[in-house]
Coordinates of C-alpha atoms in Angstrom, one line a residue:
M1 CA -24.4 -39.3 -0.9
T2 CA -23.0 -37.3 -3.8
R3 CA -20.0 -38.5 -5.5
E4 CA -17.4 -35.7 -6.3
T5 CA -16.3 -35.7 -9.9
P6 CA -14.2 -33.2 -11.6
R7 CA -17.4 -31.9 -13.2
T8 CA -19.2 -31.2 -9.9
R9 CA -15.9 -29.7 -8.4
R10 CA -15.7 -27.2 -11.5
A11 CA -19.3 -26.3 -11.0
A12 CA -18.8 -25.7 -7.2
L13 CA -15.9 -23.7 -7.8
A14 CA -17.7 -21.7 -10.6
L15 CA -20.8 -21.1 -8.3
G16 CA -18.4 -19.9 -5.4
G17 CA -16.5 -17.6 -7.8
S18 CA -19.7 -16.1 -9.0
A19 CA -21.0 -15.5 -5.5
L20 CA -17.6 -13.9 -4.5
A21 CA -17.7 -11.6 -7.6
A22 CA -21.3 -10.7 -6.8
G23 CA -20.5 -10.0 -3.2
L24 CA -17.4 -7.7 -4.1
A25 CA -19.4 -5.9 -6.9
G26 CA -20.4 -3.1 -4.6
C27 CA -16.9 -2.5 -3.2
V28 CA -15.4 -1.5 -6.6
T29 CA -15.7 2.3 -7.4
T30 CA -15.3 3.7 -10.7
P31 CA -13.7 6.9 -11.3
P32 CA -15.8 10.0 -12.0
T33 CA -16.5 10.5 -15.7
A34 CA -16.0 13.8 -17.5
G35 CA -19.7 14.8 -17.2
S36 CA -20.0 14.0 -13.4
P37 CA -19.6 16.9 -11.0
P38 CA -16.4 17.0 -9.1
E39 CA -16.1 16.3 -5.4
A40 CA -14.7 18.0 -2.4
Q41 CA -13.6 16.9 0.8
V42 CA -13.2 18.4 4.4
T43 CA -11.4 16.8 7.1
V44 CA -12.1 18.1 10.7
R45 CA -9.6 17.0 13.3
L46 CA -11.0 17.9 16.8
T47 CA -9.1 17.9 20.2
N48 CA -10.2 18.7 23.8
R49 CA -7.7 20.7 25.7
D50 CA -9.9 20.8 28.6
D51 CA -9.9 18.7 31.9
A52 CA -13.6 17.9 31.4
E53 CA -15.4 15.9 28.7
R54 CA -17.0 18.4 26.1
A55 CA -20.0 17.6 23.9
F56 CA -19.6 18.8 20.3
E57 CA -21.3 19.1 17.0
V58 CA -19.8 19.5 13.5
V59 CA -21.9 20.5 10.5
V60 CA -20.6 20.7 6.9
R61 CA -22.8 22.4 4.4
G62 CA -22.1 22.0 0.6
S63 CA -24.0 24.7 -1.5
D64 CA -26.7 25.6 1.1
T65 CA -27.6 22.0 2.0
V66 CA -26.5 20.0 5.1
T67 CA -23.9 17.4 3.7
D68 CA -22.9 15.9 7.1
R69 CA -23.6 16.4 10.8
F70 CA -21.3 14.7 13.4
S71 CA -21.9 14.9 17.2
G72 CA -20.5 13.2 20.2
T73 CA -18.3 13.9 23.2
L74 CA -14.7 14.5 23.3
P75 CA -12.7 12.8 26.1
A76 CA -10.9 15.0 28.7
D77 CA -7.6 14.0 27.1
A78 CA -5.6 16.2 24.8
S79 CA -3.8 13.5 23.4
Q80 CA -6.9 11.9 21.8
R81 CA -8.2 13.3 18.6
V82 CA -11.6 12.8 16.8
E83 CA -11.2 12.9 12.9
L84 CA -14.4 13.5 10.9
I85 CA -14.3 13.4 7.0
A86 CA -17.2 14.7 4.8
T87 CA -17.2 14.3 1.0
F88 CA -19.7 16.0 -1.3
R89 CA -20.4 17.0 -4.8
V90 CA -19.2 20.6 -5.5
G91 CA -22.0 22.8 -6.4
D92 CA -22.7 26.5 -7.0
G93 CA -21.3 28.6 -4.2
P94 CA -19.2 28.2 -1.1
A95 CA -19.2 25.3 1.4
E96 CA -19.3 25.9 5.0
F97 CA -18.2 24.1 8.3
S98 CA -19.0 24.9 11.8
V99 CA -17.8 23.4 15.2
E100 CA -20.3 24.0 18.1
T101 CA -19.8 23.3 21.9
A102 CA -21.8 24.6 24.9
G103 CA -19.3 27.4 25.0
G104 CA -19.7 28.7 21.6
R105 CA -19.7 28.2 17.7
T106 CA -17.1 28.9 15.2
G107 CA -16.6 28.1 11.5
R108 CA -16.0 29.5 8.1
T109 CA -16.8 29.2 4.4
W110 CA -14.5 28.0 1.6
D111 CA -14.7 27.8 -2.1
P112 CA -14.5 23.9 -2.9
V113 CA -13.7 24.7 -6.5
E114 CA -10.5 26.4 -5.5
C115 CA -9.9 24.0 -2.6
P116 CA -11.3 20.6 -3.0
A117 CA -9.4 19.1 -0.1
F118 CA -9.9 21.3 2.9
R119 CA -8.5 20.5 6.4
V120 CA -9.6 21.9 9.8
D121 CA -7.6 21.5 13.0
A122 CA -10.0 22.4 15.7
A123 CA -9.6 22.4 19.4
V124 CA -11.7 23.1 22.5
D125 CA -10.2 25.4 25.0
D126 CA -12.2 26.4 28.1
G127 CA -15.3 24.9 26.4
T128 CA -14.8 27.2 23.4
P129 CA -14.0 25.9 20.0
T130 CA -11.1 27.4 18.0
F131 CA -9.7 26.2 14.6
E132 CA -7.0 26.7 11.9
A133 CA -7.9 25.8 8.4
T134 CA -5.6 24.7 5.5
C135 CA -6.2 23.8 1.9
D136 CA -4.5 20.5 1.3
G137 CA -4.9 20.5 -2.5
N138 CA -5.3 22.7 -5.6
G139 CA -5.1 26.2 -4.2
G140 CA -2.4 26.6 -1.6
D141 CA -2.9 27.7 2.1
E142 CA -6.2 29.1 3.0

């Protein structure tokens, strides 16, 4: 049996504090430095206005590479919304998003340098995707 003394208590607290700090180390983000490329973000909010479930796929491309791909099934409930967020480093050239269902595909390109915070409000009507896009930062409405 170990007898607790102020010294063993301090050692245990120090060890516990070190473990906590090590565990949280990955949770702290550092701001981008002057030399790091800027980031852009696209938020896609998707709603199903149909009376049937609809499978969907959302693809985001940043500078000709697939950045994020999301897929799933939208419930047959217009009050529910799926929100997808993709963040990527700004490269040379435009970025692109697309929304695809069994009824069709739609999308567009935008310049992430001009609009680093892009928002897409998409809906599925009669199985076909439609959307409205807005720039939420540094560039006004798109």
